PDB file of C-alpha atoms in Angstrom:
ATOM      1  CA  MET A   1       0.000   0.000   0.000  1.00  0.00           C
ATOM      2  CA  PHE A   2       1.174   3.494  -0.819  1.00  0.00           C
ATOM      3  CA  ALA A   3      -0.171   6.673   0.736  1.00  0.00           C
ATOM      4  CA  VAL A   4      -1.381   9.271  -1.748  1.00  0.00           C
ATOM      5  CA  GLY A   5      -2.971  11.639   0.774  1.00  0.00           C
ATOM      6  CA  TYR A   6      -3.676  12.409   4.428  1.00  0.00           C
ATOM      7  CA  VAL A   7      -7.130  13.275   5.742  1.00  0.00           C
ATOM      8  CA  HIS A   8      -7.089  16.375   7.932  1.00  0.00           C
ATOM      9  CA  ARG A   9     -10.615  17.360   8.961  1.00  0.00           C
ATOM     10  CA  PRO A  10     -14.206  17.581   7.800  1.00  0.00           C
ATOM     11  CA  HIS A  11     -15.161  20.448   5.512  1.00  0.00           C
ATOM     12  CA  GLY A  12     -18.760  21.542   5.790  1.00  0.00           C
ATOM     13  CA  LEU A  13     -21.637  19.403   6.993  1.00  0.00           C
ATOM     14  CA  ASN A  14     -22.109  16.912   4.150  1.00  0.00           C
ATOM     15  CA  GLY A  15     -19.223  14.492   4.669  1.00  0.00           C
ATOM     16  CA  GLU A  16     -16.532  16.210   2.640  1.00  0.00           C
ATOM     17  CA  VAL A  17     -12.969  16.052   4.058  1.00  0.00           C
ATOM     18  CA  SER A  18      -9.854  18.166   3.566  1.00  0.00           C
ATOM     19  CA  VAL A  19      -7.035  16.024   2.153  1.00  0.00           C
ATOM     20  CA  GLU A  20      -3.353  16.838   1.816  1.00  0.00           C
ATOM     21  CA  ARG A  21      -2.202  15.258  -1.425  1.00  0.00           C
ATOM     22  CA  ILE A  22       1.258  13.687  -1.178  1.00  0.00           C
ATOM     23  CA  ALA A  23       1.553  12.267  -4.694  1.00  0.00           C
ATOM     24  CA  ASP A  24       2.600  14.676  -7.449  1.00  0.00           C
ATOM     25  CA  ALA A  25       1.625  12.344 -10.278  1.00  0.00           C
ATOM     26  CA  GLY A  26      -1.879  11.970 -11.632  1.00  0.00           C
ATOM     27  CA  ASN A  27      -5.017  12.547  -9.560  1.00  0.00           C
ATOM     28  CA  PRO A  28      -5.770   9.717  -7.134  1.00  0.00           C
ATOM     29  CA  PHE A  29      -8.987  11.491  -6.081  1.00  0.00           C
ATOM     30  CA  GLU A  30     -10.932  11.170  -9.367  1.00  0.00           C
ATOM     31  CA  ALA A  31     -14.598  10.239  -8.936  1.00  0.00           C
ATOM     32  CA  GLY A  32     -14.969   6.457  -8.948  1.00  0.00           C
ATOM     33  CA  GLU A  33     -11.429   5.747  -7.713  1.00  0.00           C
ATOM     34  CA  GLY A  34     -11.091   3.216  -4.926  1.00  0.00           C
ATOM     35  CA  LEU A  35      -8.852   4.065  -1.979  1.00  0.00           C
ATOM     36  CA  VAL A  36      -8.035   2.363   1.299  1.00  0.00           C
ATOM     37  CA  TRP A  37      -8.192   4.533   4.418  1.00  0.00           C
ATOM     38  CA  ILE A  38      -5.712   3.419   7.101  1.00  0.00           C
ATOM     39  CA  LEU A  39      -5.237   4.679  10.651  1.00  0.00           C
ATOM     40  CA  GLY A  40      -3.205   2.407  12.915  1.00  0.00           C
ATOM     41  CA  ASP A  41      -4.747  -1.059  12.635  1.00  0.00           C
ATOM     42  CA  ARG A  42      -8.054   0.307  11.269  1.00  0.00           C
ATOM     43  CA  ARG A  43      -8.750  -0.019   7.530  1.00  0.00           C
ATOM     44  CA  ARG A  44     -11.699   0.942   5.389  1.00  0.00           C
ATOM     45  CA  ASP A  45     -12.312   0.673   1.648  1.00  0.00           C
ATOM     46  CA  LEU A  46     -13.613   3.937   0.198  1.00  0.00           C
ATOM     47  CA  LYS A  47     -14.833   5.052  -3.213  1.00  0.00           C
ATOM     48  CA  VAL A  48     -14.403   8.694  -4.244  1.00  0.00           C
ATOM     49  CA  SER A  49     -17.684  10.347  -5.226  1.00  0.00           C
ATOM     50  CA  SER A  50     -16.210  13.802  -5.951  1.00  0.00           C
ATOM     51  CA  SER A  51     -13.142  15.956  -5.393  1.00  0.00           C
ATOM     52  CA  ARG A  52     -11.967  19.487  -6.017  1.00  0.00           C
ATOM     53  CA  PRO A  53      -8.873  21.547  -5.211  1.00  0.00           C
ATOM     54  CA  HIS A  54      -9.292  24.098  -2.432  1.00  0.00           C
ATOM     55  CA  ALA A  55      -6.700  26.341  -0.707  1.00  0.00           C
ATOM     56  CA  GLY A  56      -3.701  24.107  -1.415  1.00  0.00           C
ATOM     57  CA  ARG A  57      -5.505  20.879  -0.487  1.00  0.00           C
ATOM     58  CA  TRP A  58      -8.262  18.724  -1.926  1.00  0.00           C
ATOM     59  CA  LEU A  59     -11.837  18.488  -0.733  1.00  0.00           C
ATOM     60  CA  VAL A  60     -12.948  14.902  -1.223  1.00  0.00           C
ATOM     61  CA  SER A  61     -16.323  13.178  -0.778  1.00  0.00           C
ATOM     62  CA  PHE A  62     -16.700   9.417  -0.472  1.00  0.00           C
ATOM     63  CA  GLU A  63     -19.667   7.153  -1.064  1.00  0.00           C
ATOM     64  CA  GLY A  64     -21.304   6.324   2.275  1.00  0.00           C
ATOM     65  CA  ILE A  65     -19.770   9.290   4.125  1.00  0.00           C
ATOM     66  CA  GLY A  66     -22.668  11.715   4.255  1.00  0.00           C
ATOM     67  CA  ASP A  67     -22.309  13.836   7.365  1.00  0.00           C
ATOM     68  CA  VAL A  68     -19.752  15.650   9.468  1.00  0.00           C
ATOM     69  CA  GLU A  69     -19.544  12.885  12.102  1.00  0.00           C
ATOM     70  CA  ALA A  70     -18.713  10.194   9.543  1.00  0.00           C
ATOM     71  CA  ALA A  71     -16.169  12.545   7.961  1.00  0.00           C
ATOM     72  CA  ARG A  72     -14.611  13.339  11.365  1.00  0.00           C
ATOM     73  CA  ASP A  73     -13.986   9.619  11.894  1.00  0.00           C
ATOM     74  CA  LEU A  74     -11.627   9.686   8.862  1.00  0.00           C
ATOM     75  CA  SER A  75      -9.482  12.524  10.286  1.00  0.00           C
ATOM     76  CA  GLY A  76      -5.821  11.610  10.762  1.00  0.00           C
ATOM     77  CA  GLY A  77      -5.889   8.636   8.419  1.00  0.00           C
ATOM     78  CA  ALA A  78      -3.900   7.993   5.263  1.00  0.00           C
ATOM     79  CA  LEU A  79      -5.549   7.390   1.896  1.00  0.00           C
ATOM     80  CA  CYS A  80      -3.705   4.590   0.127  1.00  0.00           C
ATOM     81  CA  VAL A  81      -3.653   2.657  -3.135  1.00  0.00           C
ATOM     82  CA  GLU A  82      -2.150  -0.658  -4.165  1.00  0.00           C
ATOM     83  CA  ALA A  83       1.054  -0.392  -6.233  1.00  0.00           C
ATOM     84  CA  GLU A  84      -0.835  -1.194  -9.447  1.00  0.00           C
ATOM     85  CA  GLY A  85      -3.283   1.630  -8.664  1.00  0.00           C
ATOM     86  CA  LEU A  86      -0.610   4.332  -8.427  1.00  0.00           C
ATOM     87  CA  PRO A  87      -0.976   7.208 -10.865  1.00  0.00           C
ATOM     88  CA  GLU A  88       1.521   7.199 -13.727  1.00  0.00           C
ATOM     89  CA  ALA A  89       4.741   8.922 -12.728  1.00  0.00           C
ATOM     90  CA  GLY A  90       5.934  11.899 -14.751  1.00  0.00           C
ATOM     91  CA  PRO A  91       9.428  12.122 -16.237  1.00  0.00           C
ATOM     92  CA  ASP A  92      11.058  13.574 -13.099  1.00  0.00           C
ATOM     93  CA  PHE A  93       8.925  11.781 -10.491  1.00  0.00           C
ATOM     94  CA  TRP A  94       9.918   8.550  -8.747  1.00  0.00           C
ATOM     95  CA  TRP A  95       7.855   6.385  -6.412  1.00  0.00           C
ATOM     96  CA  SER A  96       9.880   5.380  -3.353  1.00  0.00           C
ATOM     97  CA  HIS A  97       9.346   1.656  -3.927  1.00  0.00           C
ATOM     98  CA  GLU A  98      10.437   1.980  -7.555  1.00  0.00           C
ATOM     99  CA  LEU A  99      14.071   2.845  -6.741  1.00  0.00           C
ATOM    100  CA  GLU A 100      14.703   0.163  -4.106  1.00  0.00           C
ATOM    101  CA  GLY A 101      17.484  -2.160  -5.248  1.00  0.00           C
ATOM    102  CA  TRP A 102      18.771   0.148  -7.976  1.00  0.00           C
ATOM    103  CA  THR A 103      22.540   0.532  -8.390  1.00  0.00           C
ATOM    104  CA  CYS A 104      24.195   3.896  -7.797  1.00  0.00           C
ATOM    105  CA  GLU A 105      27.414   4.666  -9.668  1.00  0.00           C
ATOM    106  CA  ASP A 106      29.743   7.595 -10.083  1.00  0.00           C
ATOM    107  CA  GLY A 107      30.358   9.186 -13.488  1.00  0.00           C
ATOM    108  CA  GLY A 108      33.142   6.680 -14.213  1.00  0.00           C
ATOM    109  CA  GLY A 109      30.906   3.656 -13.583  1.00  0.00           C
ATOM    110  CA  ALA A 110      32.306   2.746 -10.132  1.00  0.00           C
ATOM    111  CA  LYS A 111      29.612   1.278  -7.872  1.00  0.00           C
ATOM    112  CA  LEU A 112      28.786   3.566  -4.942  1.00  0.00           C
ATOM    113  CA  GLY A 113      26.009   1.440  -3.490  1.00  0.00           C
ATOM    114  CA  THR A 114      22.511   0.028  -3.766  1.00  0.00           C
ATOM    115  CA  VAL A 115      19.373   2.025  -2.985  1.00  0.00           C
ATOM    116  CA  LYS A 116      17.699   0.813   0.207  1.00  0.00           C
ATOM    117  CA  GLN A 117      15.036   3.514   0.215  1.00  0.00           C
ATOM    118  CA  LEU A 118      13.948   6.901  -1.031  1.00  0.00           C
ATOM    119  CA  GLU A 119      12.235   8.996   1.605  1.00  0.00           C
ATOM    120  CA  GLU A 120      10.835  12.481   1.888  1.00  0.00           C
ATOM    121  CA  THR A 121      12.407  14.507   4.704  1.00  0.00           C
ATOM    122  CA  PRO A 122      11.854  18.112   5.836  1.00  0.00           C
ATOM    123  CA  ALA A 123      15.068  18.979   3.959  1.00  0.00           C
ATOM    124  CA  GLY A 124      13.869  17.256   0.767  1.00  0.00           C
ATOM    125  CA  PRO A 125      14.059  13.785  -0.764  1.00  0.00           C
ATOM    126  CA  ARG A 126      16.904  11.538   0.367  1.00  0.00           C
ATOM    127  CA  LEU A 127      18.330   8.216  -0.777  1.00  0.00           C
ATOM    128  CA  THR A 128      19.645   5.681   1.698  1.00  0.00           C
ATOM    129  CA  LEU A 129      22.396   3.667   0.025  1.00  0.00           C
ATOM    130  CA  GLU A 130      24.118   0.508   1.186  1.00  0.00           C
ATOM    131  CA  THR A 131      27.746   0.726   0.083  1.00  0.00           C
ATOM    132  CA  PRO A 132      29.688  -2.298  -1.188  1.00  0.00           C
ATOM    133  CA  GLU A 133      31.342  -2.345   2.286  1.00  0.00           C
ATOM    134  CA  GLY A 134      27.918  -2.663   3.956  1.00  0.00           C
ATOM    135  CA  ARG A 135      27.677   0.896   5.376  1.00  0.00           C
ATOM    136  CA  GLU A 136      24.605   3.103   5.045  1.00  0.00           C
ATOM    137  CA  VAL A 137      25.082   6.505   3.423  1.00  0.00           C
ATOM    138  CA  LEU A 138      22.418   9.215   3.172  1.00  0.00           C
ATOM    139  CA  VAL A 139      22.477  11.082  -0.137  1.00  0.00           C
ATOM    140  CA  PRO A 140      20.274  14.067  -1.006  1.00  0.00           C
ATOM    141  CA  PHE A 141      18.134  13.114  -4.027  1.00  0.00           C
ATOM    142  CA  VAL A 142      18.626  16.442  -5.800  1.00  0.00           C
ATOM    143  CA  ARG A 143      20.382  17.816  -8.826  1.00  0.00           C
ATOM    144  CA  PRO A 144      23.364  18.341  -9.258  1.00  0.00           C
ATOM    145  CA  ILE A 145      24.184  15.333  -7.028  1.00  0.00           C
ATOM    146  CA  VAL A 146      21.831  13.166  -9.088  1.00  0.00           C
ATOM    147  CA  VAL A 147      23.295  13.377 -12.584  1.00  0.00           C
ATOM    148  CA  GLU A 148      21.306  10.718 -14.438  1.00  0.00           C
ATOM    149  CA  ILE A 149      18.514   8.254 -13.756  1.00  0.00           C
ATOM    150  CA  ASP A 150      18.273   5.236 -16.052  1.00  0.00           C
ATOM    151  CA  ARG A 151      14.863   3.646 -15.427  1.00  0.00           C
ATOM    152  CA  GLY A 152      15.465   0.818 -17.925  1.00  0.00           C
ATOM    153  CA  GLY A 153      18.900  -0.033 -16.497  1.00  0.00           C
ATOM    154  CA  ARG A 154      17.758   0.463 -12.871  1.00  0.00           C
ATOM    155  CA  ARG A 155      20.749   2.681 -12.126  1.00  0.00           C
ATOM    156  CA  ILE A 156      21.428   6.169 -10.839  1.00  0.00           C
ATOM    157  CA  VAL A 157      24.566   8.163 -11.663  1.00  0.00           C
ATOM    158  CA  LEU A 158      25.670  10.381  -8.769  1.00  0.00           C
ATOM    159  CA  ASP A 159      28.225  13.154  -8.407  1.00  0.00           C
ATOM    160  CA  PRO A 160      28.463  13.331  -4.601  1.00  0.00           C
ATOM    161  CA  PRO A 161      30.353  16.164  -2.946  1.00  0.00           C
ATOM    162  CA  VAL A 162      33.798  15.270  -1.629  1.00  0.00           C
ATOM    163  CA  GLY A 163      33.479  13.326   1.647  1.00  0.00           C
ATOM    164  CA  LEU A 164      29.750  12.527   1.403  1.00  0.00           C
ATOM    165  CA  MET A 165      30.303   8.821   0.780  1.00  0.00           C
ATOM    166  CA  GLU A 166      32.621   8.617   3.813  1.00  0.00           C
ATOM    167  CA  LEU A 167      30.075   9.979   6.318  1.00  0.00           C
TER     168      LEU A 167
END
């Protein structure tokens, strides 16, 4: 399951909720789309009945959620999709699960490590690499450090600043 949005609070009295969208590709909140709401060990299948952008977030209505109390029960949960339900990624967008296991090399082709994860941090996206020696190295996933991404070859060419790979 992959989170595509977080439910914040009800909006109005008819079951609409304010959702922070966390996926930059496609629109996971199209009418008719199926989502899974998750909060802790609670899960609920939902079907979008309508959505619209509003003040930097999305206002989303779901089938069967018709009043403010039902909407309030969704607050704090994540809206998720299965991997095959993810919106298509644009040319410069990467799903975190997509990069796991990819090889990272320097410009000369020397292996720097294997991607363990891509995560979003307050400072921006960051790769966690496992080096050939078995150490973990944190690498900002930004240009100009990321020189090339070869989706077909499952490899990333990096130009890390001096000393980054030794931290």
